């Protein structure tokens, strides 16, 4: 094969390790992991793996297969292997591809796919020659096994192999699915797809249903990338889809539906001439008995609804589409078997497999905007927050992704589609849905009732204005279903009530409160303590949403709310305990200082302290508890003082331990990398303690060894962005609440902070940069006017903040925080900043004019006005935007309002003719506001 051969000792060591890896003992598995990591340092490691996979037929298939999967997982090692090793691995892998064992061939297929992805097809033409030779083989098993490899081959030899056999399409299917762009390239003067696409089109009419399905699947993979080779045959492709639309094989119909969805998303113009027929077909397919076909067809309506440009074409279809989606939302028999949701299982311990991994990110500082609604956070099917990313990152499907099951299915796709349709069409959708929805809601069949409640919740966001007149009847109905004997009905009722919590919690009148607020509050609290774990989960999540919307309206009910939540601590199993932490933290955020009542502290703290004492520092359940306590400490403020000692000390211990563990990992890569989540939430809890207790923390900080603020400076340079993000948030909170404790460490802090202010941060670094930009302004204010220590940092800071503000692609939040900090630095140190005003004045005003009135905005504008007073000519080209920003204020502080008046009148008095000429071009609304507010 090649000149390489294994040594007996090396082969024995790796083989024995693979055999040992089948031992389920945790300690053994840890040892195996260390050994396997060590093996990756040897350049011959992948050669040994491929040798074991393909050249040891006497070894049991299970061990050889493990070698194959390790080969796939370590495929990147081929890029740094010596040429003789790399050549051996490639030749041996292809040789193994012909093994008699299907298990070995499959493992070899996956390994070859990985190597092709790394090497690029053009760098391994031998692979293509071998694969196409196999495609000519009469052995259907070999042809079938070649599936995972063809994906990346440079098809320079394709012309010689026109008679592709059926099973070979397995590999082409996977190839096109995983690496379509790697096939859509020119290789040695030829474009492989120019031969492949016509071949796929021909084979879409093959007598074998498997061949037809693979051919259409391969073709569909090139739709999203806009392949010119496919576009040249797009009409033929669409005609092919129509021919196969009624195919007897469900896998073929599924791929037809999938292709139509992809075409609608990328080339709707090609479907519009036939949309009437396409829509009828997709409606029919959405009701297909085969759920895989129905799911792909349902995706069509979700895709259709998500494109606002297609609304005129979709609107006439609503009377047909909406009822079909409603029918698709009924639980299937398979769903019910999987859910097993009938039991009163509150006392049954959870399986660890029931608990999904949770992802924790640090706190991020942002500003409220004038257009923001009261309910700003997105919530999932049980009220869980989906994140605070920009709107374009939000996926509407997420709202249903975790609802009732672990997999995306027809029910959830239909609910997501209905949600988007509601946003798109509002009242028009409700008009269509009203009668079929009533039929579901008042059906005697509990499955129909449950699906109707889900639909009602799915439409909540988009149809709220249209649904609102019906809510006085619907909310009592939903509350009555909380008494349903079926747990699945009670749980979906909780979710839907959470979707309408914003209406229930409105302080409209005392009658509204007694009729809707109080019953919903009481109903959800009962569900928090239900005997079914699924209902507990739904009730607790919905109640968290209710808390968030209710805010201070909850204060009169705090004692019963707290007692119910505290009782849940005694009843909940592992999974729901994590949700309960969120509900307690959300309650603290909602009611704020009202939680400082000593009676409330005495109710809430004992169960939290009990949980705290049971959890070790490396227990993952400590993470959500720390997050919960961060909110509780802020709300309780001075009332938390009697509990602060052990909490503060443990935060410090976790931070110090995490830093030491990371340092050890850096020095020895064989060690497991420490989980940064513990470090992130410990920093966030320190932020909470800082906000709640301020200077009261001084004795606790003073006694830490090493000093916790020294540890903070290490966190500011931690390589993982979420740690830096939380560390800079803590810097800002320390500056705001106990700056004298932070000031001795500011030289080290500022050294790192300046470096963090990057005009073009990577996406994953944006939040860290955001918090750094915000903390700068907080620090600047605390130093005071013209402080000599801070003055040394003014130019380095401003030289980084201005490019952030001017960068056209920086996120809005980063622009805003940079602008606020520039204004605050200007307020404290106007002399060095004022000459730079012409550079950033326009962008500064544009960044902040939509921000809601608050203290941050006020101090930033006072700083900007100070700069204008020092350099009036600096806003000569930005006067319109400056005036626009001024009139957008609702209630500026007296000091700021006086600054606005003096600056504006000063401009007019200094050059009346110039002022008149300049303002003549202002929009009338701005002129009117200037006249009303400042007599101009």
Short mmCIF file of C-alpha atoms in Angstrom, two decimals, residues 906-919:
data_model
loop_
_atom_site.label_atom_id
_atom_site.label_comp_id
_atom_site.label_asym_id
_atom_site.label_seq_id
_atom_site.Cartn_x
_atom_site.Cartn_y
_atom_site.Cartn_z
CA UNK A 906 -26.97 81.34 21.82
CA UNK A 907 -26.86 80.05 18.26
CA UNK A 908 -29.77 82.24 17.25
CA UNK A 909 -28.45 85.39 18.93
CA UNK A 910 -24.94 84.94 17.54
CA UNK A 911 -26.10 84.66 13.91
CA UNK A 912 -29.83 85.26 13.49
CA UNK A 913 -29.70 85.13 9.69
CA UNK A 914 -27.67 81.93 9.69
CA UNK A 915 -30.01 80.37 12.22
CA UNK A 916 -33.05 81.28 10.11
CA UNK A 917 -31.47 79.87 6.97
CA UNK A 918 -30.42 76.66 8.69
CA UNK A 919 -33.74 75.99 10.43
#
